[in-house]
mmCIF file of C-alpha atoms in Angstrom:
data_model
loop_
_atom_site.group_PDB
_atom_site.id
_atom_site.type_symbol
_atom_site.label_atom_id
_atom_site.label_comp_id
_atom_site.label_asym_id
_atom_site.label_seq_id
_atom_site.Cartn_x
_atom_site.Cartn_y
_atom_site.Cartn_z
ATOM 1 C CA MET A 1 50.062 4.664 20.135
ATOM 2 C CA LYS A 2 47.630 3.695 22.570
ATOM 3 C CA LYS A 3 45.737 6.402 21.601
ATOM 4 C CA ILE A 4 45.415 5.408 18.125
ATOM 5 C CA PHE A 5 44.514 1.826 19.557
ATOM 6 C CA LYS A 6 41.771 3.257 22.055
ATOM 7 C CA SER A 7 40.189 5.405 18.803
ATOM 8 C CA ILE A 8 40.658 1.881 16.862
ATOM 9 C CA THR A 9 38.901 -0.213 19.223
ATOM 10 C CA PHE A 10 36.233 2.587 20.031
ATOM 11 C CA LEU A 11 35.351 2.434 16.555
ATOM 12 C CA LEU A 12 34.912 -1.077 15.866
ATOM 13 C CA LEU A 13 33.078 -1.444 19.083
ATOM 14 C CA PHE A 14 30.472 1.364 17.636
ATOM 15 C CA ASN A 15 30.800 -0.195 14.097
ATOM 16 C CA TYR A 16 29.571 -3.723 16.125
ATOM 17 C CA SER A 17 26.911 -2.392 18.196
ATOM 18 C CA PHE A 18 25.191 -0.100 15.122
ATOM 19 C CA ALA A 19 25.322 -3.015 12.959
ATOM 20 C CA GLN A 20 23.273 -5.185 15.979
ATOM 21 C CA THR A 21 20.569 -3.260 15.166
ATOM 22 C CA THR A 22 19.768 -4.300 11.791
ATOM 23 C CA VAL A 23 17.195 -7.378 11.095
ATOM 24 C CA GLU A 24 17.585 -8.716 8.235
ATOM 25 C CA GLY A 25 15.583 -11.497 6.012
ATOM 26 C CA VAL A 26 13.704 -12.817 2.983
ATOM 27 C CA VAL A 27 10.245 -13.283 2.863
ATOM 28 C CA LYS A 28 8.935 -16.598 0.710
ATOM 29 C CA ASN A 29 5.638 -17.982 -0.250
ATOM 30 C CA SER A 30 4.692 -21.385 0.600
ATOM 31 C CA ASN A 31 5.999 -22.809 -3.093
ATOM 32 C CA ASP A 32 9.749 -21.110 -1.726
ATOM 33 C CA ALA A 33 9.236 -18.732 -4.718
ATOM 34 C CA PRO A 34 10.651 -15.606 -3.188
ATOM 35 C CA LEU A 35 8.035 -12.123 -2.770
ATOM 36 C CA GLU A 36 9.121 -8.524 -3.895
ATOM 37 C CA GLY A 37 7.443 -5.540 -2.580
ATOM 38 C CA VAL A 38 6.231 -7.365 1.062
ATOM 39 C CA ASN A 39 5.850 -4.478 3.604
ATOM 40 C CA ILE A 40 7.594 -4.998 6.475
ATOM 41 C CA VAL A 41 6.615 -2.756 9.677
ATOM 42 C CA LEU A 42 8.271 -2.478 13.196
ATOM 43 C CA LYS A 43 5.475 -2.119 15.477
ATOM 44 C CA GLY A 44 4.467 0.608 17.437
ATOM 45 C CA THR A 45 7.035 3.091 15.175
ATOM 46 C CA LYS A 46 7.429 4.315 12.195
ATOM 47 C CA TYR A 47 9.862 2.047 10.216
ATOM 48 C CA SER A 48 9.273 0.039 8.350
ATOM 49 C CA THR A 49 10.779 -1.046 4.373
ATOM 50 C CA THR A 50 9.577 -3.737 1.422
ATOM 51 C CA THR A 51 11.350 -6.428 -0.232
ATOM 52 C CA ASP A 52 13.381 -6.634 -2.745
ATOM 53 C CA ALA A 53 13.158 -8.400 -6.234
ATOM 54 C CA SER A 54 14.691 -11.526 -4.720
ATOM 55 C CA GLY A 55 12.271 -11.166 -1.332
ATOM 56 C CA LYS A 56 15.015 -9.769 1.147
ATOM 57 C CA PHE A 57 14.817 -7.289 3.397
ATOM 58 C CA SER A 58 17.001 -5.190 6.141
ATOM 59 C CA ILE A 59 15.089 -3.137 8.997
ATOM 60 C CA ASP A 60 16.979 -0.966 11.476
ATOM 61 C CA THR A 61 15.280 -2.115 14.917
ATOM 62 C CA HIS A 62 16.580 1.213 16.666
ATOM 63 C CA ASP A 63 17.817 -0.123 19.860
ATOM 64 C CA LYS A 64 14.247 -1.381 20.458
ATOM 65 C CA LEU A 65 13.686 -4.417 22.021
ATOM 66 C CA PRO A 66 11.519 -6.891 22.527
ATOM 67 C CA PHE A 67 10.194 -5.436 19.055
ATOM 68 C CA THR A 68 7.365 -7.059 17.107
ATOM 69 C CA LEU A 69 7.489 -7.153 12.819
ATOM 70 C CA ILE A 70 4.035 -7.055 10.880
ATOM 71 C CA ILE A 71 4.495 -8.386 7.615
ATOM 72 C CA VAL A 72 2.088 -7.610 5.152
ATOM 73 C CA GLN A 73 1.377 -8.639 1.386
ATOM 74 C CA GLU A 74 -1.900 -8.185 -0.262
ATOM 75 C CA GLY A 75 -3.472 -11.980 -0.915
ATOM 76 C CA TYR A 76 -1.215 -13.331 1.977
ATOM 77 C CA LYS A 77 -2.438 -13.729 5.426
ATOM 78 C CA THR A 78 -0.467 -11.341 7.834
ATOM 79 C CA ALA A 79 2.054 -12.700 10.011
ATOM 80 C CA GLN A 80 3.443 -10.855 13.209
ATOM 81 C CA LEU A 81 6.721 -12.228 14.662
ATOM 82 C CA ASP A 82 8.197 -11.220 18.608
ATOM 83 C CA TYR A 83 11.587 -10.772 19.304
ATOM 84 C CA THR A 84 12.747 -10.745 22.694
ATOM 85 C CA GLU A 85 16.681 -10.239 21.478
ATOM 86 C CA LEU A 86 18.146 -9.501 17.906
ATOM 87 C CA PRO A 87 18.425 -12.864 15.829
ATOM 88 C CA ASN A 88 22.045 -13.580 15.064
ATOM 89 C CA LYS A 89 21.556 -14.695 11.415
ATOM 90 C CA GLU A 90 19.059 -14.013 8.154
ATOM 91 C CA ILE A 91 15.493 -14.755 9.553
ATOM 92 C CA GLN A 92 13.183 -16.411 6.723
ATOM 93 C CA ILE A 93 9.302 -15.754 6.517
ATOM 94 C CA ILE A 94 6.679 -17.801 4.768
ATOM 95 C CA LEU A 95 3.802 -15.893 4.230
ATOM 96 C CA THR A 96 0.715 -18.343 3.457
ATOM 97 C CA ILE A 97 -1.919 -17.271 0.956
ATOM 98 C CA ALA A 98 -5.352 -16.487 2.199
ATOM 99 C CA ASN A 99 -8.139 -18.671 1.130
ATOM 100 C CA GLN A 100 -10.709 -16.310 1.341
ATOM 101 C CA LEU A 101 -11.297 -13.344 -0.691
ATOM 102 C CA ASN A 102 -13.065 -9.976 0.682
ATOM 103 C CA ASP A 103 -16.285 -9.230 -0.168
ATOM 104 C CA VAL A 104 -16.738 -6.345 -2.480
ATOM 105 C CA VAL A 105 -19.635 -4.255 -1.010
ATOM 106 C CA ILE A 106 -21.936 -2.134 -3.070
ATOM 107 C CA THR A 107 -23.925 0.634 -1.378
ATOM 108 C CA SER A 108 -25.133 2.624 -4.402
ATOM 109 C CA ARG A 109 -28.205 1.291 -4.212
ATOM 110 C CA ARG A 110 -28.552 2.791 -0.522
ATOM 111 C CA ARG A 111 -28.937 -0.689 0.873
ATOM 112 C CA ILE A 112 -25.481 -3.107 1.701
ATOM 113 C CA GLU A 113 -25.562 -5.500 -1.256
ATOM 114 C CA LYS A 114 -22.653 -8.121 -2.470
ATOM 115 C CA ALA A 115 -21.127 -7.656 -5.908
ATOM 116 C CA GLN A 116 -22.493 -10.949 -6.815
ATOM 117 C CA ASN A 117 -26.200 -10.215 -6.168
ATOM 118 C CA VAL A 118 -26.452 -6.472 -7.781
ATOM 119 C CA PRO A 119 -28.034 -6.566 -11.654
ATOM 120 C CA ILE A 120 -25.051 -4.190 -12.950
ATOM 121 C CA ALA A 121 -22.000 -4.793 -13.979
ATOM 122 C CA VAL A 122 -19.044 -3.938 -11.607
ATOM 123 C CA SER A 123 -15.539 -3.394 -11.927
ATOM 124 C CA VAL A 124 -13.434 -3.433 -8.412
ATOM 125 C CA ILE A 125 -10.111 -1.820 -8.384
ATOM 126 C CA GLY A 126 -8.382 -2.751 -5.139
ATOM 127 C CA GLY A 127 -5.474 -0.183 -3.710
ATOM 128 C CA ARG A 128 -2.763 -2.264 -5.083
ATOM 129 C CA GLN A 129 -3.924 -2.414 -8.468
ATOM 130 C CA ALA A 130 -4.415 1.129 -8.062
ATOM 131 C CA GLU A 131 -0.444 1.820 -6.531
ATOM 132 C CA ILE A 132 1.012 -0.948 -9.012
ATOM 133 C CA ALA A 133 -0.675 1.477 -12.226
ATOM 134 C CA GLY A 134 0.151 4.780 -10.687
ATOM 135 C CA ALA A 135 -3.408 5.757 -10.347
ATOM 136 C CA PHE A 136 -2.882 8.516 -7.914
ATOM 137 C CA ASN A 137 -6.113 10.579 -9.400
ATOM 138 C CA VAL A 138 -9.606 10.308 -11.158
ATOM 139 C CA ASN A 139 -7.895 10.987 -14.774
ATOM 140 C CA ARG A 140 -5.349 7.865 -13.968
ATOM 141 C CA LEU A 141 -8.214 5.303 -12.688
ATOM 142 C CA LYS A 142 -10.535 5.572 -15.226
ATOM 143 C CA GLU A 143 -7.824 4.032 -17.495
ATOM 144 C CA LEU A 144 -8.500 0.713 -15.110
ATOM 145 C CA THR A 145 -12.086 0.542 -15.766
ATOM 146 C CA PRO A 146 -13.280 -0.219 -18.595
ATOM 147 C CA SER A 147 -15.898 1.941 -20.532
ATOM 148 C CA VAL A 148 -15.390 5.215 -18.130
ATOM 149 C CA GLN A 149 -14.536 8.046 -19.943
ATOM 150 C CA LEU A 150 -12.992 11.699 -18.330
ATOM 151 C CA TYR A 151 -12.508 14.341 -20.022
ATOM 152 C CA SER A 152 -10.804 17.294 -18.869
ATOM 153 C CA SER A 153 -9.568 20.966 -20.393
ATOM 154 C CA ASN A 154 -9.338 22.854 -17.116
ATOM 155 C CA PRO A 155 -10.943 21.982 -14.162
ATOM 156 C CA ARG A 156 -14.480 23.934 -14.964
ATOM 157 C CA ASN A 157 -14.561 22.256 -18.527
ATOM 158 C CA THR A 158 -14.789 18.554 -17.271
ATOM 159 C CA THR A 159 -17.019 15.578 -17.872
ATOM 160 C CA LEU A 160 -17.471 11.835 -16.316
ATOM 161 C CA ASN A 161 -19.275 9.289 -18.879
ATOM 162 C CA ILE A 162 -20.116 5.430 -17.955
ATOM 163 C CA ARG A 163 -20.956 4.039 -21.024
ATOM 164 C CA GLY A 164 -21.803 6.775 -22.897
ATOM 165 C CA LEU A 165 -24.418 8.430 -20.212
ATOM 166 C CA GLY A 166 -23.337 11.527 -18.984
ATOM 167 C CA SER A 167 -22.760 15.075 -20.143
ATOM 168 C CA THR A 168 -21.577 16.972 -23.139
ATOM 169 C CA PHE A 169 -17.681 17.632 -23.632
ATOM 170 C CA GLY A 170 -17.788 21.462 -23.296
ATOM 171 C CA LEU A 171 -20.427 22.510 -20.844
ATOM 172 C CA THR A 172 -18.929 25.071 -18.741
ATOM 173 C CA ASN A 173 -22.238 26.149 -16.579
ATOM 174 C CA ASP A 174 -21.064 25.947 -13.257
ATOM 175 C CA GLY A 175 -24.402 25.332 -12.018
ATOM 176 C CA ILE A 176 -25.312 21.883 -13.572
ATOM 177 C CA ASP A 177 -24.670 19.210 -12.166
ATOM 178 C CA LEU A 178 -22.170 15.751 -13.483
ATOM 179 C CA GLY A 179 -24.418 13.202 -15.864
ATOM 180 C CA VAL A 180 -22.743 11.007 -13.422
ATOM 181 C CA GLY A 181 -22.427 11.089 -9.646
ATOM 182 C CA PHE A 182 -19.299 11.132 -8.040
ATOM 183 C CA TYR A 183 -19.382 10.052 -4.240
ATOM 184 C CA VAL A 184 -16.266 9.842 -1.660
ATOM 185 C CA ASP A 185 -17.152 7.954 1.400
ATOM 186 C CA GLY A 186 -20.801 8.918 1.133
ATOM 187 C CA VAL A 187 -20.290 12.530 0.038
ATOM 188 C CA TYR A 188 -21.944 14.127 -3.464
ATOM 189 C CA TYR A 189 -19.254 16.055 -5.380
ATOM 190 C CA ALA A 190 -21.923 18.038 -7.520
ATOM 191 C CA ARG A 191 -19.244 20.217 -9.487
ATOM 192 C CA PRO A 192 -16.986 19.451 -11.868
ATOM 193 C CA ALA A 193 -14.065 21.011 -10.248
ATOM 194 C CA GLN A 194 -14.445 19.209 -7.015
ATOM 195 C CA LEU A 195 -14.206 16.040 -9.258
ATOM 196 C CA LEU A 196 -10.540 16.758 -10.071
#
């Protein structure tokens, strides 16, 4: 009987100590509406989570004390909460809207310009918008951009057109540059296969 009692006591203590490493909470905006898809990161570790549709989250601190939670959501100011001990109840986090939009910088004319000052039409796609649409390659990204066409039957037979300007589809000469320049971090991708 004592052996069973000791085993049960050990299990209860183990479960109690394991449950104490989890921090639970809810993230809302200033209008008291829950925010879905907010990133909660345990600073200095690889551990993170996101909020569900009701704004709730649960993250395991892995016995790390003190710890810092970083709360990130596009369009809101990043919050950073420091804890020296585990909170004993569900925490509530209110995110405030960032009043300032980030400037979109255009460098296609080899100088730094704001998007408002460039004399051509510019389509801006944010990282969050691309993530929500599942745009993981150029072919999916063109679906978010008006007047951009990408035709591809294979890597050698690919063409990118913007507002009807570009190369003809079906032109499979590896020595010819694309009709539209494609740059990633300032590096020119000259061949259709590199584009994909």
